[in-house]
Short mmCIF file of C-alpha atoms and ligand atoms in Angstrom, two decimals:
data_model
loop_
_atom_site.label_atom_id
_atom_site.label_comp_id
_atom_site.label_asym_id
_atom_site.label_seq_id
_atom_site.Cartn_x
_atom_site.Cartn_y
_atom_site.Cartn_z
CA UNK I 1155 104.76 90.92 65.63
CA UNK I 1156 104.04 87.20 65.54
CA UNK I 1157 103.14 84.52 68.07
CA UNK I 1158 101.50 81.08 67.70
CA UNK I 1159 98.72 82.21 69.99
CA UNK I 1160 97.69 85.89 70.23
CA UNK I 1161 95.77 86.30 73.45
CA UNK I 1162 93.47 89.35 73.72
CA UNK I 1163 92.91 90.58 77.25
CA UNK I 1164 94.77 90.22 80.60
CA UNK I 1165 91.87 89.35 82.85
CA UNK I 1166 91.48 86.01 84.63
CA UNK I 1167 90.83 84.17 81.35
CA UNK I 1168 93.69 85.65 79.34
CA UNK I 1169 96.26 85.40 82.16
CA UNK I 1170 95.49 81.79 83.11
CA UNK I 1171 95.67 80.90 79.43
CA UNK I 1172 98.94 82.85 78.95
CA UNK I 1173 100.56 81.13 82.00
CA UNK I 1174 99.49 77.63 80.88
CA UNK I 1175 100.58 78.13 77.30
CA UNK I 1176 103.96 79.42 78.43
CA UNK I 1177 104.45 76.46 80.76
CA UNK I 1178 103.33 74.10 77.94
CA UNK I 1179 106.00 75.48 75.57
CA UNK I 1180 103.57 77.29 73.25
CA UNK I 1181 104.71 80.68 71.90
CA UNK I 1182 102.15 83.32 72.86
CA UNK I 1183 101.68 87.02 73.50
CA UNK I 1184 99.02 88.81 75.60
CA UNK I 1185 97.68 92.14 74.33
CA UNK I 1186 95.83 94.30 76.90
CA UNK I 1187 94.10 97.56 76.31
CA UNK I 1188 94.43 98.95 79.85
CA UNK I 1189 97.63 99.95 81.72
CA UNK I 1190 99.27 97.61 84.26
CA UNK I 1191 98.01 99.83 87.12
CA UNK I 1192 94.44 99.65 85.89
CA UNK I 1193 94.52 95.91 85.48
CA UNK I 1194 95.90 95.44 89.01
CA UNK I 1195 93.34 97.66 90.65
CA UNK I 1196 89.96 96.76 89.06
CA UNK I 1197 87.85 95.50 91.85
CA UNK I 1198 85.24 92.92 90.77
CA UNK I 1199 84.79 89.31 91.80
CA UNK I 1200 85.96 87.75 95.10
CA UNK I 1201 84.50 84.29 95.56
CA UNK I 1202 86.54 81.49 94.09
CA UNK I 1203 85.01 77.99 93.77
CA UNK I 1204 86.88 74.94 94.99
CA UNK I 1205 87.40 73.81 91.41
CA UNK I 1206 89.00 77.11 90.55
CA UNK I 1207 91.44 76.71 93.42
CA UNK I 1208 92.23 73.15 92.23
CA UNK I 1209 92.94 74.39 88.72
CA UNK I 1210 95.25 77.15 89.95
CA UNK I 1211 96.92 74.69 92.33
CA UNK I 1212 97.56 72.15 89.53
CA UNK I 1213 99.55 74.76 87.64
CA UNK I 1214 101.38 76.34 90.54
CA UNK I 1215 99.35 79.53 90.37
CA UNK I 1216 97.68 79.39 93.77
CA UNK I 1217 100.46 80.57 96.04
CA UNK I 1218 98.99 84.12 96.56
CA UNK I 1219 95.48 82.91 97.20
CA UNK I 1220 96.65 80.37 99.76
CA UNK I 1221 98.69 83.06 101.51
CA UNK I 1222 96.11 85.85 101.50
CA UNK I 1223 92.72 84.29 100.70
CA UNK I 1224 90.38 83.00 103.37
CA UNK I 1225 87.93 80.17 103.14
CA UNK I 1226 84.27 80.98 103.51
CA UNK I 1227 81.35 78.67 103.88
CA UNK I 1228 78.26 80.27 105.34
CA UNK I 1229 75.45 82.25 103.81
CA UNK I 1230 72.52 83.88 105.59
CA UNK I 1231 69.15 84.61 104.05
CA UNK I 1232 67.11 87.38 105.64
CA UNK I 1233 63.51 87.30 104.41
CA UNK I 1234 60.02 88.41 105.34
CA UNK I 1235 59.64 84.97 106.98
CA UNK I 1236 62.69 85.26 109.23
CA UNK I 1237 66.30 84.40 108.68
CA UNK I 1238 68.19 81.11 108.19
CA UNK I 1239 71.80 80.11 107.57
CA UNK I 1240 73.30 77.47 105.36
CA UNK I 1241 76.76 76.14 106.16
CA UNK I 1242 77.37 75.04 102.66
CA UNK I 1243 80.75 73.37 103.36
CA UNK I 1244 78.79 70.71 105.20
CA UNK I 1245 76.28 70.25 102.31
CA UNK I 1246 76.41 68.98 98.73
CA UNK I 1247 80.05 68.32 97.74
CA UNK I 1248 81.19 69.80 101.09
CA UNK I 1249 83.35 72.49 99.56
CA UNK I 1250 83.98 76.07 100.72
CA UNK I 1251 84.65 79.20 98.70
CA UNK I 1252 88.01 80.92 98.88
CA UNK I 1253 87.68 84.70 99.14
CA UNK I 1254 90.43 86.33 97.19
CA UNK I 1255 89.66 89.65 95.45
CA UNK I 1256 89.87 89.36 91.69
CA UNK I 1257 92.38 92.16 91.23
CA UNK I 1258 94.73 90.34 93.62
CA UNK I 1259 94.35 87.13 91.68
CA UNK I 1260 95.03 89.02 88.43
CA UNK I 1261 98.08 90.60 90.07
CA UNK I 1262 99.33 87.11 91.12
CA UNK I 1263 98.77 85.73 87.60
CA UNK I 1264 100.46 88.72 85.98
CA UNK I 1265 103.52 88.50 88.23
CA UNK I 1266 103.85 84.78 87.56
CA UNK I 1267 103.54 85.21 83.78
CA UNK I 1268 106.09 88.04 83.57
CA UNK I 1269 108.57 86.29 85.92
CA UNK I 1270 108.34 83.19 83.69
CA UNK I 1271 109.36 85.38 80.71
CA UNK I 1272 105.87 85.78 79.19
CA UNK I 1273 105.33 88.47 76.53
CA UNK I 1274 102.64 91.01 77.35
CA UNK I 1275 101.83 94.49 75.98
CA UNK I 1276 99.79 96.90 78.07
CA UNK I 1277 98.01 99.94 76.60
CA UNK I 1278 97.53 97.96 73.36
CA UNK I 1279 93.99 97.73 72.23
CA UNK I 1280 92.91 95.08 69.78
CA UNK I 1281 90.84 96.79 67.10
CA UNK I 1282 89.78 93.84 64.98
CA UNK I 1283 90.59 90.21 64.24
CA UNK I 1284 91.01 89.40 60.54
CA UNK I 1285 91.20 86.16 58.64
CA UNK I 1286 89.68 83.90 61.36
CA UNK I 1287 88.27 81.77 58.57
CA UNK I 1288 91.80 80.74 57.61
CA UNK I 1289 94.84 79.50 59.48
CA UNK I 1290 96.84 82.73 59.55
CA UNK I 1291 94.56 85.08 61.56
CA UNK I 1292 95.79 88.57 62.41
CA UNK I 1293 94.87 91.27 64.89
CA UNK I 1294 95.15 94.96 64.25
CA UNK I 1295 96.06 96.94 67.36
CA UNK I 1296 96.27 100.54 68.47
CA UNK I 1297 98.63 101.82 71.15
CA UNK I 1298 97.90 104.60 73.68
CA UNK I 1299 99.82 106.99 71.34
CA UNK I 1300 97.39 106.16 68.50
CA UNK I 1301 100.00 104.15 66.57
CA UNK I 1302 98.64 101.03 64.89
CA UNK I 1303 100.19 97.68 64.27
CA UNK I 1304 99.44 94.07 63.44
CA UNK I 1305 99.97 90.74 65.27
CA UNK I 1306 99.86 87.49 63.34
CA UNK I 1307 99.35 83.98 64.74
CA UNK I 1308 98.03 80.48 64.22
CA UNK I 1309 95.19 81.14 66.68
CA UNK I 1310 93.64 84.16 68.37
CA UNK I 1311 92.19 83.66 71.88
CA UNK I 1312 89.46 86.24 72.53
CA UNK I 1313 89.66 86.77 76.35
CA UNK I 1314 88.82 90.49 76.09
CA UNK I 1315 85.40 90.50 77.78
CA UNK I 1316 82.00 91.36 76.59
CA UNK I 1317 82.92 94.57 74.75
CA UNK I 1318 86.13 93.28 73.25
CA UNK I 1319 87.42 93.00 69.71
CA UNK I 1320 86.88 89.23 69.52
CA UNK I 1321 83.13 89.43 69.74
CA UNK I 1322 82.99 92.45 67.46
CA UNK I 1323 85.05 90.62 64.78
CA UNK I 1324 82.71 87.58 64.48
CA UNK I 1325 81.12 87.65 61.03
CA UNK I 1326 77.32 88.10 61.22
CA UNK I 1327 75.60 84.77 61.47
CA UNK I 1328 78.80 82.78 62.24
CA UNK I 1329 77.92 82.26 65.84
CA UNK I 1330 74.57 82.14 67.60
CA UNK I 1331 74.04 84.76 70.31
CA UNK I 1332 71.63 83.74 73.11
CA UNK I 1333 70.71 86.54 75.48
CA UNK I 1334 68.63 87.10 78.57
CA UNK I 1335 68.05 90.38 80.36
CA UNK I 1336 67.01 89.52 83.95
CA UNK I 1337 65.31 92.93 84.22
CA UNK I 1338 67.02 93.71 87.54
CA UNK I 1339 69.83 96.13 88.29
CA UNK I 1340 72.25 96.35 91.29
CA UNK I 1341 74.13 99.25 92.70
CA UNK I 1342 77.43 97.49 93.40
CA UNK I 1343 79.21 99.08 96.33
CA UNK I 1344 82.63 98.72 97.90
CA UNK I 1345 82.82 100.06 101.43
CA UNK I 1346 85.86 100.78 103.51
CA UNK I 1347 84.25 99.01 106.46
CA UNK I 1348 84.75 95.67 108.13
CA UNK I 1349 82.09 92.99 107.32
CA UNK I 1350 78.91 93.31 109.33
CA UNK I 1351 78.24 89.58 109.61
CA UNK I 1352 80.34 86.43 109.42
CA UNK I 1353 78.42 85.18 106.43
CA UNK I 1354 77.40 86.18 102.94
CA UNK I 1355 74.13 88.01 103.50
CA UNK I 1356 71.25 87.84 101.09
CA UNK I 1357 68.33 90.04 102.10
CA UNK I 1358 65.01 89.66 100.31
CA UNK I 1359 62.84 92.68 101.02
CA UNK I 1360 59.73 94.27 99.52
CA UNK I 1361 61.89 97.33 98.67
CA UNK I 1362 64.29 95.10 96.75
CA UNK I 1363 67.31 92.89 97.26
CA UNK I 1364 70.36 93.76 99.36
CA UNK I 1365 73.54 91.74 99.61
CA UNK I 1366 76.60 91.66 101.82
CA UNK I 1367 79.90 89.98 101.02
CA UNK I 1368 83.15 90.20 102.96
CA UNK I 1369 86.14 90.96 100.81
CA UNK I 1370 88.97 91.64 103.36
CA UNK I 1371 88.87 92.48 107.11
CA UNK I 1372 88.77 96.16 106.06
CA UNK I 1373 86.60 96.13 102.91
CA UNK I 1374 83.10 94.81 102.33
CA UNK I 1375 81.02 94.57 99.16
CA UNK I 1376 77.36 95.49 99.29
CA UNK I 1377 74.67 95.27 96.61
CA UNK I 1378 71.46 97.20 96.52
CA UNK I 1379 68.79 96.49 93.93
CA UNK I 1380 67.94 99.74 92.18
CA UNK I 1381 65.70 100.94 89.34
CA UNK I 1382 67.08 100.28 85.88
CA UNK I 1383 68.82 103.43 84.59
CA UNK I 1384 69.73 104.81 88.08
CA UNK I 1385 72.97 106.87 87.77
CA UNK I 1386 75.62 105.40 90.11
CA UNK I 1387 75.92 108.74 91.96
CA UNK I 1388 72.16 109.28 92.46
CA UNK I 1389 72.05 108.17 96.10
CA UNK I 1390 73.93 109.89 98.97
CA UNK I 1391 76.11 107.70 101.18
CA UNK I 1392 73.68 108.19 104.08
CA UNK I 1393 70.69 107.13 101.96
CA UNK I 1394 72.60 104.04 100.75
CA UNK I 1395 73.47 102.96 104.32
CA UNK I 1396 69.92 103.64 105.56
CA UNK I 1397 68.52 101.61 102.70
CA UNK I 1398 70.96 98.77 103.29
CA UNK I 1399 70.14 98.71 107.04
CA UNK I 1400 66.40 98.68 106.25
CA UNK I 1401 66.56 95.86 103.70
CA UNK I 1402 69.03 93.79 105.76
CA UNK I 1403 66.72 94.26 108.73
CA UNK I 1404 69.47 95.72 110.92
CA UNK I 1405 66.92 96.59 113.63
CA UNK I 1406 66.20 92.86 114.08
CA UNK I 1407 69.55 91.32 113.37
CA UNK I 1408 72.18 93.87 114.32
CA UNK I 1409 73.56 97.11 112.91
CA UNK I 1410 75.78 97.39 109.82
CA UNK I 1411 79.32 98.65 110.23
CA UNK I 1412 79.36 101.75 108.14
CA UNK I 1413 82.30 103.41 106.35
CA UNK I 1414 83.15 105.53 103.30
CA UNK I 1415 82.21 104.09 99.94
CA UNK I 1416 85.30 103.42 97.86
CA UNK I 1417 83.58 102.53 94.65
CA UNK I 1418 80.13 102.30 93.19
CA UNK I 1419 78.77 101.01 89.85
CA UNK I 1420 75.41 100.05 88.52
CA UNK I 1421 75.31 96.50 87.09
CA UNK I 1422 72.33 95.42 84.95
CA UNK I 1423 71.84 91.69 85.47
CA UNK I 1424 72.19 90.26 82.01
CA UNK I 1425 73.41 86.95 80.66
CA UNK I 1426 74.42 85.81 77.22
CA UNK I 1427 76.04 82.80 75.61
CA UNK I 1428 77.77 82.59 72.24
CA UNK I 1429 77.44 79.23 70.52
CA UNK I 1430 79.83 77.79 69.40
CA UNK I 1431 82.76 79.48 71.23
CA UNK I 1432 84.78 79.35 68.07
CA UNK I 1433 84.88 80.76 64.60
CA UNK I 1434 87.74 79.10 62.66
CA UNK I 1435 91.00 80.11 64.31
CA UNK I 1436 89.34 82.55 66.71
CA UNK I 1437 88.44 81.02 70.07
CA UNK I 1438 86.51 82.66 72.91
CA UNK I 1439 86.86 82.27 76.68
CA UNK I 1440 85.62 84.08 79.79
CA UNK I 1441 83.17 86.97 79.53
CA UNK I 1442 83.89 87.10 75.76
CA UNK I 1443 82.34 83.65 75.50
CA UNK I 1444 79.47 84.07 77.95
CA UNK I 1445 78.39 86.81 80.19
CA UNK I 1446 76.68 85.68 83.42
CA UNK I 1447 74.68 87.69 85.89
CA UNK I 1448 76.72 88.17 89.06
CA UNK I 1449 73.91 86.75 91.19
CA UNK I 1450 75.75 83.44 91.74
CA UNK I 1451 79.38 84.73 91.46
CA UNK I 1452 80.25 82.42 88.59
CA UNK I 1453 81.94 84.67 86.00
CA UNK I 1454 85.56 84.53 87.09
CA UNK I 1455 85.26 80.83 87.95
CA UNK I 1456 84.00 79.94 84.49
CA UNK I 1457 86.78 82.10 82.95
CA UNK I 1458 89.47 80.08 84.77
CA UNK I 1459 87.84 76.73 83.88
CA UNK I 1460 87.57 77.60 80.16
CA UNK I 1461 91.11 78.97 80.07
CA UNK I 1462 92.45 75.64 81.32
CA UNK I 1463 90.42 73.69 78.74
CA UNK I 1464 91.55 76.02 76.01
CA UNK I 1465 95.22 75.88 77.03
CA UNK I 1466 95.18 72.08 76.99
CA UNK I 1467 93.49 71.99 73.61
CA UNK I 1468 95.93 74.50 72.09
CA UNK I 1469 98.96 72.69 73.52
CA UNK I 1470 97.65 69.37 72.10
CA UNK I 1471 97.14 70.93 68.71
CA UNK I 1472 100.27 73.04 68.45
CA UNK I 1473 102.80 70.75 70.25
CA UNK I 1474 101.46 67.29 69.52
CA UNK I 1475 99.54 67.78 66.27
CA UNK I 1476 96.34 66.50 67.83
CA UNK I 1477 93.33 68.72 67.06
CA UNK I 1478 90.61 66.62 68.86
CA UNK I 1479 90.51 68.61 72.09
CA UNK I 1480 90.26 71.86 70.20
CA UNK I 1481 87.36 70.44 68.22
CA UNK I 1482 85.60 69.58 71.52
CA UNK I 1483 86.50 72.83 73.29
CA UNK I 1484 83.29 74.63 72.65
CA UNK I 1485 80.96 71.75 73.55
CA UNK I 1486 82.85 71.00 76.81
CA UNK I 1487 82.66 74.63 77.94
CA UNK I 1488 79.06 75.08 76.98
CA UNK I 1489 77.99 72.22 79.29
CA UNK I 1490 79.50 74.12 82.23
CA UNK I 1491 78.24 77.49 81.00
CA UNK I 1492 74.60 76.45 80.64
CA UNK I 1493 74.64 74.79 84.07
CA UNK I 1494 76.00 77.92 85.66
CA UNK I 1495 73.50 80.05 83.71
CA UNK I 1496 70.62 77.92 84.95
CA UNK I 1497 71.71 78.26 88.60
CA UNK I 1498 72.34 81.98 88.34
CA UNK I 1499 68.85 82.47 86.83
CA UNK I 1500 67.48 80.43 89.74
CA UNK I 1501 69.28 82.69 92.16
CA UNK I 1502 67.88 85.84 90.45
CA UNK I 1503 64.40 84.38 90.97
CA UNK I 1504 65.16 83.50 94.57
CA UNK I 1505 66.37 86.93 95.52
CA UNK I 1506 64.22 89.41 93.61
CA UNK I 1507 60.76 90.33 92.67
CA UNK I 1508 61.38 89.97 89.01
CA UNK I 1509 59.84 92.93 87.22
CA UNK I 1510 57.30 92.25 84.49
CA UNK I 1511 54.05 90.73 85.60
CA UNK I 1512 51.58 93.05 87.29
CA UNK I 1513 48.66 92.60 89.65
CA UNK I 1514 47.58 89.07 90.50
CA UNK I 1515 50.37 87.57 88.44
CA UNK I 1516 52.97 89.57 90.35
CA UNK I 1517 51.52 88.29 93.65
CA UNK I 1518 51.58 84.72 92.32
CA UNK I 1519 55.29 85.04 91.41
CA UNK I 1520 56.01 86.50 94.78
CA UNK I 1521 54.41 83.57 96.52
CA UNK I 1522 56.45 81.20 94.34
CA UNK I 1523 59.59 82.99 95.44
CA UNK I 1524 58.68 82.65 99.12
CA UNK I 1525 57.97 79.04 98.60
CA UNK I 1526 61.33 78.56 96.90
CA UNK I 1527 62.99 80.14 99.94
CA UNK I 1528 60.96 77.87 102.22
CA UNK I 1529 62.22 74.80 100.33
CA UNK I 1530 65.74 75.98 100.79
CA UNK I 1531 65.18 76.60 104.51
CA UNK I 1532 63.54 73.25 105.19
CA UNK I 1533 64.58 70.63 102.64
CA UNK I 1534 67.91 68.87 103.06
CA UNK I 1535 68.04 67.69 99.46
CA UNK I 1536 67.26 71.25 98.26
CA UNK I 1537 70.15 72.46 100.46
CA UNK I 1538 72.53 69.87 99.03
CA UNK I 1539 71.50 70.83 95.50
CA UNK I 1540 72.06 74.51 96.35
CA UNK I 1541 75.49 73.92 97.87
CA UNK I 1542 76.60 71.77 94.95
CA UNK I 1543 75.67 74.47 92.47
CA UNK I 1544 76.64 77.47 94.53
CA UNK I 1545 80.25 76.40 95.01
CA UNK I 1546 80.53 74.27 91.89
CA UNK I 1547 81.52 75.09 88.36
P1 RFL R 2858 87.79 90.56 82.16
O1 RFL R 2858 88.20 90.38 83.56
O2 RFL R 2858 86.79 91.58 81.80
O3 RFL R 2858 89.13 90.86 81.41
C1 RFL R 2858 89.12 91.27 80.02
C2 RFL R 2858 90.36 92.08 79.75
O4 RFL R 2858 90.36 92.40 78.38
C3 RFL R 2858 90.74 93.80 78.26
N1 RFL R 2858 90.21 94.28 76.95
C4 RFL R 2858 90.94 94.39 75.84
N2 RFL R 2858 92.24 94.19 75.66
C5 RFL R 2858 92.71 94.39 74.38
N3 RFL R 2858 91.95 94.84 73.37
C6 RFL R 2858 90.62 95.05 73.54
N4 RFL R 2858 89.80 95.50 72.55
C7 RFL R 2858 90.06 94.84 74.85
N5 RFL R 2858 88.84 94.97 75.42
C8 RFL R 2858 88.93 94.62 76.65
C9 RFL R 2858 90.16 94.45 79.45
O5 RFL R 2858 90.89 95.66 79.77
C10 RFL R 2858 90.41 93.37 80.53
O6 RFL R 2858 91.63 93.52 81.16
O7 RFL R 2858 87.26 89.23 81.54
P2 RFL R 2858 87.62 87.65 81.83
O8 RFL R 2858 89.09 87.39 81.91
O9 RFL R 2858 86.83 86.91 80.91
O10 RFL R 2858 87.12 87.41 83.36
C11 RFL R 2858 85.74 87.53 83.65
C12 RFL R 2858 85.51 88.06 85.05
O11 RFL R 2858 86.24 89.28 85.17
C13 RFL R 2858 84.06 88.31 85.36
O12 RFL R 2858 83.27 87.25 84.91
C14 RFL R 2858 83.79 88.45 86.89
O13 RFL R 2858 84.38 89.61 87.38
C15 RFL R 2858 82.32 88.42 87.17
N6 RFL R 2858 82.00 88.67 88.62
C16 RFL R 2858 82.20 87.70 89.56
N7 RFL R 2858 82.68 86.47 89.16
C17 RFL R 2858 82.89 85.51 90.11
O14 RFL R 2858 83.32 84.38 89.71
N8 RFL R 2858 82.70 85.74 91.46
C18 RFL R 2858 82.23 86.94 91.89
O15 RFL R 2858 82.11 87.13 93.14
C19 RFL R 2858 81.94 88.00 90.95
N9 RFL R 2858 81.50 89.18 91.32
C20 RFL R 2858 81.57 89.95 89.01
C21 RFL R 2858 81.29 90.19 90.40
C22 RFL R 2858 81.38 90.98 88.10
C23 RFL R 2858 80.94 92.21 88.52
N10 RFL R 2858 80.72 93.23 87.57
C24 RFL R 2858 81.63 94.32 87.47
C25 RFL R 2858 79.85 92.96 86.46
C26 RFL R 2858 80.88 91.40 90.83
C27 RFL R 2858 80.61 92.45 89.89
C28 RFL R 2858 80.11 93.76 90.43
#
């Protein structure tokens, strides 16, 4: 088939892009490897920044999140030096988060796109992008039945995540790949249990980090720092709840509301950035452009921001013959990406004993971490800075 813009991937990046291109009168198609059911049920992010909500509002894509999402604005740190709360909607830019599970956002975006007449093919895996050096790039695809085909376009938008075809198809040396392994892993858990506190909980403990995030009144996300290489099934549910209770200091601050674990996965905290986010007629957005550790909940928010910039640039180019925005696309995104990367790295250092140094040096780093928490607890300007970066993208 043909389309002016061939979009790979129906995640937040690909679906925001698809919706905006469609509304802007640009001919596009979205190709997605997974089935519709898989896309609608993949549970991942939940915290949307105020700017993300503004972008979705601007384009009439926020109806579902206003109806079902809830605002959230408090986080609680539990540390060896006691606990403290930050009401971040009264700090920095005075903005709250909106909690709306990512799979619900994706479902909203999908429904909107299909209702508007958008073209989308599920169970269609992009295998490779060809000819990105020129102005007639193509994508080879494979269906669930093994049949192959080709899509041709003016541009290909790689929104197919970190393991997608867009990244794989970049010629060696065409794009610089910056990477950082934070050295920390999390067991990411989804529990069928109401939230245990009315705040995001960050517990810093000598046994490792534990986190608590409300998703819905019935479902709560928990994180438990674990050894790199731990199989997701290694711990029994009882051991997980006991460990969460210990690290969250339930005996001091109140018990956790337990329930069956619906899902578990091990996430290695890693970040990377491709630079530039473009090779000829192949453009990257979302996790395909930059992977960010989930420590500051930035990934989906960056994906939406980049998708809007890319949509505007492509509409300018294809509808109005003006290529300037497309030429600036990568640089504009990278400013936001590096700022988010810096903050997410800071959060990693705030919440964990970062593995690596041993002996005296480890103790030194640990004291730095405690001091960083003390600044956050006591300094108004540090709290403003935190709030601005925590909710901002
Ligand atoms: P996605 O969502 O991965 O979508 C990519 C889509 O591309 C498809 N695909 C292909 N399609 C065709 N051909 C191929 N060859 C393909 N290869 C892949 C995939 O099936 C998929 O549908 O990428 P996108 O759109 O860039 O969006 C990025 C976000 O999903 C991601 O950054 C966030 O989920 C990160 N993240 C969080 N972000 C936040 O902003 N707030 C959070 O609270 C938050 N929590 C999280 C997170 C990520 C987590 N994990 C799983 C690492 C919590 C966790 C545990």
